[in-house]
GROMACS .gro file of C-alpha atoms in nm:
model
  452
    1MET     CA    1  10.602  14.685  30.818
    2ILE     CA    2  10.346  14.966  30.809
    3GLY     CA    3  10.326  15.244  31.070
    4ALA     CA    4  10.036  15.455  31.197
    5ASN     CA    5  10.075  15.818  31.303
    6GLN     CA    6  10.443  15.762  31.358
    7THR     CA    7  10.762  15.939  31.260
    8SER     CA    8  10.887  15.949  30.906
    9TRP     CA    9  11.104  15.674  30.765
   10ARG     CA   10  11.376  15.729  30.506
   11ILE     CA   11  11.364  15.467  30.234
   12SER     CA   12  11.649  15.415  29.988
   13PHE     CA   13  11.546  15.287  29.645
   14ALA     CA   14  11.777  15.065  29.445
   15ASN     CA   15  11.762  15.274  29.126
   16SER     CA   16  11.759  15.613  29.290
   17ALA     CA   17  12.039  15.823  29.431
   18THR     CA   18  11.794  16.018  29.646
   19ARG     CA   19  11.604  15.924  29.959
   20GLU     CA   20  11.242  16.011  30.011
   21ALA     CA   21  11.076  16.065  30.350
   22VAL     CA   22  10.755  15.864  30.379
   23ASP     CA   23  10.508  15.911  30.665
   24CYS     CA   24  10.373  15.613  30.852
   25ASP     CA   25  10.001  15.653  30.809
   26LYS     CA   26   9.869  15.301  30.738
   27GLY     CA   27   9.903  15.140  31.075
   28TRP     CA   28  10.142  14.872  31.202
   29LYS     CA   29  10.113  14.506  31.116
   30TYR     CA   30  10.316  14.276  31.338
   31CYS     CA   31  10.459  13.934  31.270
   32ARG     CA   32  10.287  13.714  31.533
   33LYS     CA   33  10.533  13.428  31.512
   34ASN     CA   34  10.454  13.151  31.761
   35GLU     CA   35  10.168  13.368  31.895
   36VAL     CA   36  10.414  13.591  32.081
   37TYR     CA   37  10.233  13.893  32.222
   38THR     CA   38  10.457  14.158  32.378
   39ALA     CA   39  10.398  14.495  32.542
   40THR     CA   40  10.555  14.658  32.237
   41ILE     CA   41  10.284  14.507  32.021
   42GLU     CA   42   9.998  14.586  32.260
   43PHE     CA   43  10.093  14.950  32.319
   44ASP     CA   44  10.242  15.004  31.971
   45LEU     CA   45  10.578  15.121  32.108
   46VAL     CA   46  10.735  15.188  31.769
   47CYS     CA   47  10.845  15.484  31.557
   48ASP     CA   48  10.787  15.800  31.763
   49LYS     CA   49  10.714  15.581  32.068
   50ALA     CA   50  11.018  15.359  32.020
   51TRP     CA   51  11.218  15.562  32.273
   52LEU     CA   52  10.983  15.433  32.545
   53VAL     CA   53  11.125  15.081  32.513
   54PRO     CA   54  11.484  15.158  32.629
   55LEU     CA   55  11.332  15.385  32.893
   56ILE     CA   56  11.204  15.074  33.074
   57PRO     CA   57  11.549  14.944  33.182
   58CYS     CA   58  11.644  15.305  33.259
   59CYS     CA   59  11.351  15.325  33.504
   60LEU     CA   60  11.471  15.000  33.658
   61MET     CA   61  11.821  15.138  33.709
   62VAL     CA   62  11.692  15.464  33.859
   63GLY     CA   63  11.480  15.260  34.099
   64ASN     CA   64  11.789  15.055  34.186
   65MET     CA   65  11.986  15.372  34.258
   66ILE     CA   66  11.727  15.515  34.497
   67GLY     CA   67  11.676  15.175  34.657
   68ASP     CA   68  12.050  15.134  34.711
   69ILE     CA   69  12.076  15.457  34.909
   70SER     CA   70  11.746  15.449  35.100
   71GLY     CA   71  11.743  15.072  35.153
   72GLY     CA   72  12.089  15.068  35.309
   73MET     CA   73  12.001  15.329  35.569
   74PHE     CA   74  11.660  15.170  35.637
   75SER     CA   75  11.817  14.827  35.691
   76ASP     CA   76  12.084  14.952  35.929
   77ARG     CA   77  11.830  15.144  36.136
   78TYR     CA   78  11.521  14.923  36.134
   79GLY     CA   79  11.661  14.576  36.076
   80ARG     CA   80  11.733  14.335  35.793
   81ARG     CA   81  11.412  14.137  35.838
   82LEU     CA   82  11.174  14.433  35.799
   83THR     CA   83  11.368  14.563  35.498
   84ILE     CA   84  11.356  14.228  35.319
   85ILE     CA   85  10.984  14.182  35.387
   86ILE     CA   86  10.900  14.533  35.264
   87GLY     CA   87  11.108  14.468  34.953
   88TRP     CA   88  10.928  14.140  34.881
   89ILE     CA   89  10.584  14.297  34.927
   90LEU     CA   90  10.661  14.599  34.707
   91PHE     CA   91  10.816  14.382  34.436
   92SER     CA   92  10.530  14.130  34.438
   93CYS     CA   93  10.261  14.399  34.431
   94SER     CA   94  10.430  14.596  34.153
   95ILE     CA   95  10.475  14.296  33.925
   96THR     CA   96  10.116  14.187  33.994
   97LEU     CA   97   9.985  14.532  33.897
   98MET     CA   98  10.202  14.530  33.587
   99ALA     CA   99  10.016  14.224  33.460
  100VAL     CA  100   9.691  14.424  33.454
  101THR     CA  101   9.807  14.781  33.383
  102PRO     CA  102   9.597  14.935  33.101
  103VAL     CA  103   9.849  15.204  32.996
  104TRP     CA  104  10.213  15.201  32.893
  105VAL     CA  105  10.312  15.459  33.154
  106GLY     CA  106  10.209  15.206  33.418
  107ILE     CA  107  10.485  14.973  33.296
  108HIS     CA  108  10.750  15.241  33.348
  109ILE     CA  109  10.624  15.343  33.693
  110LEU     CA  110  10.593  14.985  33.814
  111THR     CA  111  10.935  14.898  33.671
  112PHE     CA  112  11.079  15.181  33.880
  113VAL     CA  113  10.908  15.037  34.190
  114GLN     CA  114  11.048  14.692  34.108
  115GLY     CA  115  11.399  14.836  34.088
  116LEU     CA  116  11.352  15.008  34.423
  117ALA     CA  117  11.210  14.697  34.590
  118SER     CA  118  11.464  14.454  34.444
  119THR     CA  119  11.759  14.643  34.592
  120PHE     CA  120  11.579  14.667  34.928
  121ARG     CA  121  11.557  14.290  34.961
  122THR     CA  122  11.884  14.203  34.784
  123SER     CA  123  12.119  14.427  34.981
  124ALA     CA  124  11.956  14.349  35.316
  125GLY     CA  125  11.947  13.978  35.234
  126LEU     CA  126  12.316  13.965  35.150
  127VAL     CA  127  12.407  14.144  35.471
  128LEU     CA  128  12.183  13.914  35.676
  129LEU     CA  129  12.344  13.606  35.524
  130SER     CA  130  12.695  13.736  35.592
  131GLU     CA  131  12.607  13.816  35.955
  132ILE     CA  132  12.447  13.483  36.041
  133SER     CA  133  12.699  13.264  35.858
  134PRO     CA  134  13.006  13.126  36.040
  135SER     CA  135  13.336  13.259  35.908
  136ARG     CA  136  13.430  12.925  35.752
  137HIS     CA  137  13.105  12.912  35.552
  138ARG     CA  138  13.061  13.283  35.472
  139TYR     CA  139  13.214  13.264  35.125
  140LYS     CA  140  13.017  12.955  35.034
  141VAL     CA  141  12.685  13.106  35.142
  142SER     CA  142  12.750  13.433  34.960
  143ILE     CA  143  12.848  13.266  34.631
  144VAL     CA  144  12.554  13.024  34.644
  145ASN     CA  145  12.318  13.317  34.704
  146VAL     CA  146  12.446  13.513  34.403
  147ALA     CA  147  12.454  13.200  34.185
  148SER     CA  148  12.089  13.135  34.270
  149ILE     CA  149  12.002  13.463  34.097
  150ALA     CA  150  12.159  13.336  33.775
  151LEU     CA  151  11.988  13.001  33.821
  152GLY     CA  152  11.653  13.173  33.857
  153GLY     CA  153  11.722  13.375  33.544
  154MET     CA  154  11.774  13.053  33.350
  155PHE     CA  155  11.408  12.963  33.409
  156LEU     CA  156  11.282  13.287  33.255
  157PRO     CA  157  11.330  13.181  32.890
  158LEU     CA  158  11.144  12.858  32.967
  159ILE     CA  159  10.852  13.053  33.115
  160ALA     CA  160  10.858  13.298  32.823
  161TYR     CA  161  10.859  13.010  32.573
  162LEU     CA  162  10.568  12.828  32.739
  163VAL     CA  163  10.370  13.148  32.806
  164PRO     CA  164  10.425  13.379  32.504
  165ASN     CA  165  10.165  13.637  32.611
  166TRP     CA  166  10.346  13.902  32.818
  167ARG     CA  167  10.052  13.958  33.055
  168PHE     CA  168  10.011  13.588  33.133
  169MET     CA  169  10.387  13.547  33.170
  170THR     CA  170  10.399  13.840  33.414
  171THR     CA  171  10.113  13.681  33.608
  172VAL     CA  172  10.308  13.356  33.643
  173VAL     CA  173  10.613  13.545  33.771
  174ALA     CA  174  10.391  13.742  34.012
  175ILE     CA  175  10.248  13.420  34.157
  176LEU     CA  176  10.600  13.288  34.215
  177GLN     CA  177  10.696  13.612  34.391
  178LEU     CA  178  10.385  13.616  34.611
  179SER     CA  179  10.454  13.260  34.720
  180VAL     CA  180  10.770  13.381  34.897
  181VAL     CA  181  10.610  13.660  35.102
  182ALA     CA  182  10.443  13.438  35.365
  183PRO     CA  183  10.756  13.227  35.433
  184SER     CA  184  10.951  13.550  35.476
  185PHE     CA  185  10.729  13.647  35.769
  186LEU     CA  186  10.760  13.304  35.928
  187VAL     CA  187  11.128  13.220  35.873
  188LEU     CA  188  11.331  13.542  35.867
  189ARG     CA  189  11.486  13.681  36.184
  190ASN     CA  190  11.726  13.968  36.245
  191SER     CA  191  12.087  13.872  36.309
  192LEU     CA  192  12.228  13.865  36.660
  193LYS     CA  193  12.497  14.112  36.552
  194TRP     CA  194  12.241  14.374  36.453
  195LEU     CA  195  12.018  14.312  36.757
  196LEU     CA  196  12.305  14.344  37.006
  197GLU     CA  197  12.447  14.654  36.839
  198ASN     CA  198  12.101  14.816  36.866
  199GLN     CA  199  12.047  14.705  37.229
  200LYS     CA  200  11.751  14.481  37.142
  201TYR     CA  201  11.852  14.226  37.405
  202GLN     CA  202  11.518  14.057  37.460
  203GLU     CA  203  11.470  13.992  37.090
  204ALA     CA  204  11.831  13.869  37.069
  205ARG     CA  205  11.760  13.626  37.352
  206ASN     CA  206  11.451  13.495  37.172
  207VAL     CA  207  11.646  13.445  36.849
  208LEU     CA  208  11.923  13.263  37.032
  209VAL     CA  209  11.677  13.032  37.210
  210GLU     CA  210  11.494  12.957  36.885
  211SER     CA  211  11.813  12.884  36.691
  212SER     CA  212  11.947  12.661  36.970
  213ARG     CA  213  11.624  12.463  36.968
  214LEU     CA  214  11.637  12.415  36.592
  215ASN     CA  215  12.004  12.309  36.607
  216GLN     CA  216  11.950  12.098  36.922
  217VAL     CA  217  12.215  12.286  37.119
  218ASN     CA  218  12.196  12.334  37.496
  219LEU     CA  219  12.246  12.690  37.621
  220ASN     CA  220  12.373  12.800  37.960
  221HIS     CA  221  12.087  12.949  38.164
  222ASP     CA  222  12.311  13.217  38.319
  223ASP     CA  223  12.427  13.332  37.976
  224LEU     CA  224  12.067  13.371  37.864
  225GLU     CA  225  11.982  13.574  38.171
  226ASN     CA  226  12.284  13.797  38.118
  227LEU     CA  227  12.194  13.844  37.754
  228GLN     CA  228  11.839  13.938  37.853
  229TRP     CA  229  11.985  14.215  38.071
  230GLY     CA  230  12.220  14.328  37.801
  231LYS     CA  231  12.537  14.167  37.935
  232ARG     CA  232  12.714  13.843  37.866
  233GLN     CA  233  12.858  13.846  38.216
  234GLY     CA  234  12.767  14.050  38.522
  235THR     CA  235  12.649  14.067  38.882
  236ASP     CA  236  12.318  14.157  39.037
  237ASP     CA  237  12.442  14.515  39.082
  238ASP     CA  238  12.516  14.531  38.711
  239ARG     CA  239  12.162  14.421  38.637
  240LYS     CA  240  12.019  14.692  38.859
  241GLU     CA  241  12.211  14.952  38.662
  242LEU     CA  242  12.073  14.806  38.341
  243THR     CA  243  11.716  14.846  38.462
  244GLN     CA  244  11.760  15.215  38.388
  245PRO     CA  245  11.664  15.317  38.033
  246PRO     CA  246  11.969  15.250  37.814
  247LYS     CA  247  12.137  15.537  37.643
  248ALA     CA  248  12.044  15.568  37.281
  249ASN     CA  249  12.297  15.423  37.040
  250ARG     CA  250  12.462  15.660  36.802
  251ARG     CA  251  12.288  15.654  36.466
  252PHE     CA  252  12.534  15.616  36.181
  253SER     CA  253  12.462  15.761  35.840
  254TYR     CA  254  12.627  15.817  35.503
  255VAL     CA  255  12.796  16.127  35.647
  256ASP     CA  256  13.025  15.900  35.850
  257PHE     CA  257  13.180  15.768  35.530
  258ALA     CA  258  13.296  16.121  35.450
  259HIS     CA  259  13.416  16.209  35.802
  260ILE     CA  260  13.609  15.892  35.888
  261THR     CA  261  13.926  15.870  35.679
  262PHE     CA  262  13.973  15.495  35.646
  263LEU     CA  263  13.603  15.440  35.572
  264ARG     CA  264  13.615  15.709  35.305
  265LYS     CA  265  13.913  15.543  35.137
  266ARG     CA  266  13.752  15.200  35.143
  267VAL     CA  267  13.414  15.309  35.010
  268LEU     CA  268  13.572  15.512  34.727
  269ILE     CA  269  13.794  15.225  34.611
  270LEU     CA  270  13.511  14.973  34.636
  271SER     CA  271  13.269  15.204  34.452
  272LEU     CA  272  13.517  15.230  34.165
  273ALA     CA  273  13.559  14.851  34.169
  274TRP     CA  274  13.182  14.802  34.156
  275PHE     CA  275  13.158  15.054  33.872
  276ALA     CA  276  13.437  14.885  33.677
  277SER     CA  277  13.291  14.535  33.726
  278SER     CA  278  12.941  14.644  33.626
  279MET     CA  279  13.057  14.785  33.293
  280PRO     CA  280  13.149  14.447  33.137
  281TYR     CA  281  12.877  14.264  33.333
  282TYR     CA  282  12.599  14.477  33.184
  283GLY     CA  283  12.785  14.569  32.864
  284LEU     CA  284  12.858  14.212  32.752
  285SER     CA  285  12.501  14.113  32.836
  286LEU     CA  286  12.353  14.394  32.626
  287ASN     CA  287  12.597  14.324  32.344
  288THR     CA  288  12.451  13.976  32.291
  289ARG     CA  289  12.166  14.131  32.094
  290ASN     CA  290  12.401  14.106  31.795
  291LEU     CA  291  12.406  13.727  31.819
  292GLU     CA  292  12.202  13.538  31.564
  293GLY     CA  293  11.981  13.242  31.650
  294ASN     CA  294  11.697  13.144  31.881
  295ARG     CA  295  11.645  13.428  32.127
  296PHE     CA  296  11.538  13.194  32.407
  297LEU     CA  297  11.855  12.986  32.375
  298ILE     CA  298  12.071  13.298  32.349
  299PHE     CA  299  11.926  13.437  32.671
  300LEU     CA  300  11.972  13.101  32.838
  301GLY     CA  301  12.337  13.086  32.731
  302VAL     CA  302  12.416  13.439  32.845
  303THR     CA  303  12.268  13.366  33.188
  304ALA     CA  304  12.413  13.015  33.221
  305VAL     CA  305  12.770  13.135  33.165
  306GLU     CA  306  12.752  13.308  33.504
  307LEU     CA  307  12.732  12.977  33.691
  308PRO     CA  308  13.086  12.857  33.604
  309GLY     CA  309  13.202  13.210  33.689
  310HIS     CA  310  13.058  13.178  34.039
  311LEU     CA  311  13.203  12.828  34.076
  312LEU     CA  312  13.548  12.948  33.971
  313THR     CA  313  13.518  13.234  34.219
  314TYR     CA  314  13.440  12.998  34.506
  315VAL     CA  315  13.730  12.763  34.423
  316VAL     CA  316  13.985  13.045  34.412
  317LEU     CA  317  13.825  13.228  34.704
  318ARG     CA  318  13.887  12.943  34.947
  319LYS     CA  319  14.258  12.957  34.878
  320MET     CA  320  14.329  13.324  34.814
  321GLY     CA  321  14.071  13.530  35.007
  322SER     CA  322  13.836  13.796  34.873
  323ARG     CA  323  14.082  14.069  34.775
  324ASN     CA  324  14.334  13.850  34.594
  325THR     CA  325  14.062  13.653  34.415
  326PHE     CA  326  13.907  13.974  34.284
  327MET     CA  327  14.244  14.093  34.158
  328ILE     CA  328  14.298  13.765  33.969
  329LEU     CA  329  13.952  13.755  33.810
  330ALA     CA  330  13.946  14.126  33.729
  331GLY     CA  331  14.290  14.101  33.572
  332LEU     CA  332  14.178  13.810  33.352
  333CYS     CA  333  13.858  13.992  33.259
  334GLY     CA  334  14.045  14.311  33.170
  335THR     CA  335  14.299  14.120  32.961
  336THR     CA  336  14.024  13.939  32.772
  337LEU     CA  337  13.844  14.266  32.698
  338LEU     CA  338  14.162  14.435  32.573
  339ILE     CA  339  14.230  14.142  32.339
  340THR     CA  340  13.872  14.135  32.202
  341PRO     CA  341  13.911  14.429  31.955
  342LEU     CA  342  14.196  14.240  31.789
  343VAL     CA  343  13.966  13.949  31.702
  344GLN     CA  344  13.652  14.159  31.645
  345GLN     CA  345  13.715  14.185  31.272
  346ALA     CA  346  13.854  13.833  31.236
  347SER     CA  347  13.542  13.621  31.285
  348GLN     CA  348  13.210  13.631  31.461
  349PRO     CA  349  13.263  13.302  31.649
  350ARG     CA  350  13.586  13.431  31.805
  351LEU     CA  351  13.412  13.750  31.909
  352ILE     CA  352  13.134  13.549  32.074
  353VAL     CA  353  13.388  13.335  32.260
  354CYS     CA  354  13.569  13.645  32.393
  355ASN     CA  355  13.237  13.795  32.502
  356MET     CA  356  13.141  13.480  32.690
  357ILE     CA  357  13.481  13.448  32.859
  358GLY     CA  358  13.469  13.812  32.961
  359LYS     CA  359  13.117  13.769  33.098
  360LEU     CA  360  13.231  13.465  33.298
  361PHE     CA  361  13.509  13.659  33.471
  362ALA     CA  362  13.292  13.970  33.515
  363SER     CA  363  13.015  13.773  33.685
  364GLY     CA  364  13.273  13.625  33.923
  365CYS     CA  365  13.406  13.970  34.010
  366PHE     CA  366  13.056  14.105  34.060
  367SER     CA  367  12.952  13.827  34.298
  368LEU     CA  368  13.280  13.850  34.489
  369LEU     CA  369  13.235  14.221  34.560
  370TYR     CA  370  12.919  14.146  34.760
  371THR     CA  371  13.125  13.936  34.999
  372PHE     CA  372  13.431  14.160  35.017
  373THR     CA  373  13.234  14.481  35.076
  374GLY     CA  374  13.054  14.339  35.379
  375GLU     CA  375  13.383  14.225  35.531
  376LEU     CA  376  13.530  14.577  35.541
  377PHE     CA  377  13.259  14.771  35.724
  378PRO     CA  378  13.106  14.754  36.076
  379THR     CA  379  12.758  14.619  36.143
  380LEU     CA  380  12.572  14.952  36.162
  381LEU     CA  381  12.727  15.076  35.836
  382ARG     CA  382  12.738  14.750  35.642
  383THR     CA  383  12.417  14.781  35.443
  384GLN     CA  384  12.480  15.150  35.375
  385SER     CA  385  12.819  15.057  35.230
  386TYR     CA  386  12.638  14.819  34.995
  387GLY     CA  387  12.406  15.104  34.903
  388ILE     CA  388  12.687  15.339  34.802
  389CYS     CA  389  12.878  15.076  34.606
  390SER     CA  390  12.568  14.942  34.436
  391PHE     CA  391  12.471  15.298  34.341
  392ALA     CA  392  12.802  15.325  34.158
  393ALA     CA  393  12.726  14.997  33.981
  394ARG     CA  394  12.388  15.129  33.862
  395CYS     CA  395  12.559  15.438  33.722
  396ALA     CA  396  12.767  15.203  33.508
  397GLY     CA  397  12.446  15.033  33.396
  398VAL     CA  398  12.310  15.366  33.272
  399ILE     CA  399  12.631  15.459  33.088
  400VAL     CA  400  12.689  15.123  32.917
  401PRO     CA  401  12.420  15.155  32.643
  402TYR     CA  402  12.569  15.485  32.530
  403LEU     CA  403  12.919  15.337  32.536
  404LEU     CA  404  12.800  15.053  32.313
  405TYR     CA  405  12.641  15.309  32.082
  406LEU     CA  406  12.975  15.489  32.046
  407GLY     CA  407  13.128  15.153  31.965
  408ASN     CA  408  12.931  15.153  31.640
  409HIS     CA  409  13.136  15.454  31.529
  410ILE     CA  410  13.471  15.392  31.700
  411HIS     CA  411  13.608  15.042  31.655
  412GLY     CA  412  13.668  14.853  31.978
  413LEU     CA  413  13.600  15.151  32.206
  414PRO     CA  414  13.366  14.969  32.452
  415TYR     CA  415  13.609  14.683  32.501
  416LEU     CA  416  13.905  14.914  32.552
  417VAL     CA  417  13.720  15.129  32.808
  418MET     CA  418  13.587  14.829  33.001
  419GLY     CA  419  13.924  14.653  32.992
  420CYS     CA  420  14.113  14.957  33.120
  421LEU     CA  421  13.861  15.005  33.402
  422MET     CA  422  13.907  14.645  33.515
  423ILE     CA  423  14.286  14.676  33.515
  424GLY     CA  424  14.253  15.000  33.711
  425ALA     CA  425  14.031  14.823  33.968
  426VAL     CA  426  14.305  14.561  34.015
  427LEU     CA  427  14.560  14.831  34.099
  428LEU     CA  428  14.324  15.007  34.342
  429MET     CA  429  14.261  14.684  34.533
  430CYS     CA  430  14.624  14.688  34.645
  431PHE     CA  431  14.531  14.971  34.885
  432LEU     CA  432  14.266  14.765  35.069
  433PRO     CA  433  14.338  14.516  35.350
  434SER     CA  434  14.302  14.143  35.307
  435THR     CA  435  14.014  13.992  35.506
  436LYS     CA  436  14.105  13.626  35.474
  437SER     CA  437  14.024  13.429  35.794
  438LEU     CA  438  13.894  13.745  35.968
  439THR     CA  439  13.555  13.774  36.137
  440LEU     CA  440  13.308  14.045  36.042
  441PRO     CA  441  13.378  14.371  36.230
  442ASP     CA  442  13.103  14.485  36.467
  443THR     CA  443  13.238  14.832  36.545
  444ILE     CA  444  13.436  15.102  36.367
  445GLU     CA  445  13.734  15.023  36.591
  446GLU     CA  446  13.732  14.659  36.484
  447ALA     CA  447  13.707  14.758  36.118
  448LYS     CA  448  14.007  14.991  36.153
  449LEU     CA  449  14.217  14.711  36.304
  450GLN     CA  450  14.197  14.528  35.970
  451ASP     CA  451  14.455  14.772  35.833
  452TYR     CA  452  14.719  14.642  36.076
   0.00000   0.00000   0.00000
């Protein structure tokens, strides 16, 4: 491997006790196995440019952080539908531009935009699904939605194998993303919960009529008229009063989480739970780079192990509820991680098995938190609660690579830290109310009643 205008390399010779610094001044020659052509090869991101490669996922995480905070407030104020559509458009445009960017800095900027856009559509989409789903199907819909992300990730190694050129592969992914934008305009609607809380009665009436037509359900004409005037029941005098311009609803913001005691307690505990769950979720995924074998199959295996984790979550969730299920899965995950250092030196296969089991439980905890978080907050603060908690999860994603680096010098440190965090999350969950068989709260008062 020969470098050009790069940093010095220290080479150790077999018959010499000294090391000599040799400059890279002959250019790089890459192994083009199976005609694989990556961005690293095209932009020569090696030696003194090698730090730009790990900066790419860092840009993604920073975009996620900003998207978590701004997307939550945008969704609660302007609607789930608009937020999801904007997220899809930004994501599709950024990945399309990435396929043709002529400079490496374009990859980092567009990756940041993708991180921002992905959290816009993901957080708003999860909230929309939870608000339109009946209570008896809410868990099922949420788990299927999160599992679909893992299922989509399983197709990536197939695309990468069939299309080894990174620009062509990005183009294929961009086409798939763009194909979803038009259906989003045609199919998506805001939830009745959000429309009624924001006094958008006419739009709520239209959504109700459309959904009743699709489901072949007859609606009472008087109820529709009352809904159009902003009341489910009322007299003609009531309607006259409603012809006056309605008073503006109070606009909730992140400040309310600090001012209202029970909301502050819930968001702090859940943020720590998200942080703790993200550490093994990202950490065990990044740690698979030490596995030997076909990289496409390794990526497929790491992604596929999430599916049984989601299935296990759904089975336990139906019986135990969100809080208790999280405590069970997090406890098993933490125990597995604490045991892993004991087998780390024994054999590589045992280490791989512990990593996969830990990833299975961590993925279940991560998907479950999406459901549980939405059940604890009122409609006009629900997406913002996702934003705060998801922000905490992204912080864990930034810290994990450095924790793994320390693990190269301190035996078992990453596993011990991640295991202790998961056990701590289990203990903190005892201070949150159980939401089993409860409907989603619309107001702060309804959310507070969950504590009783």
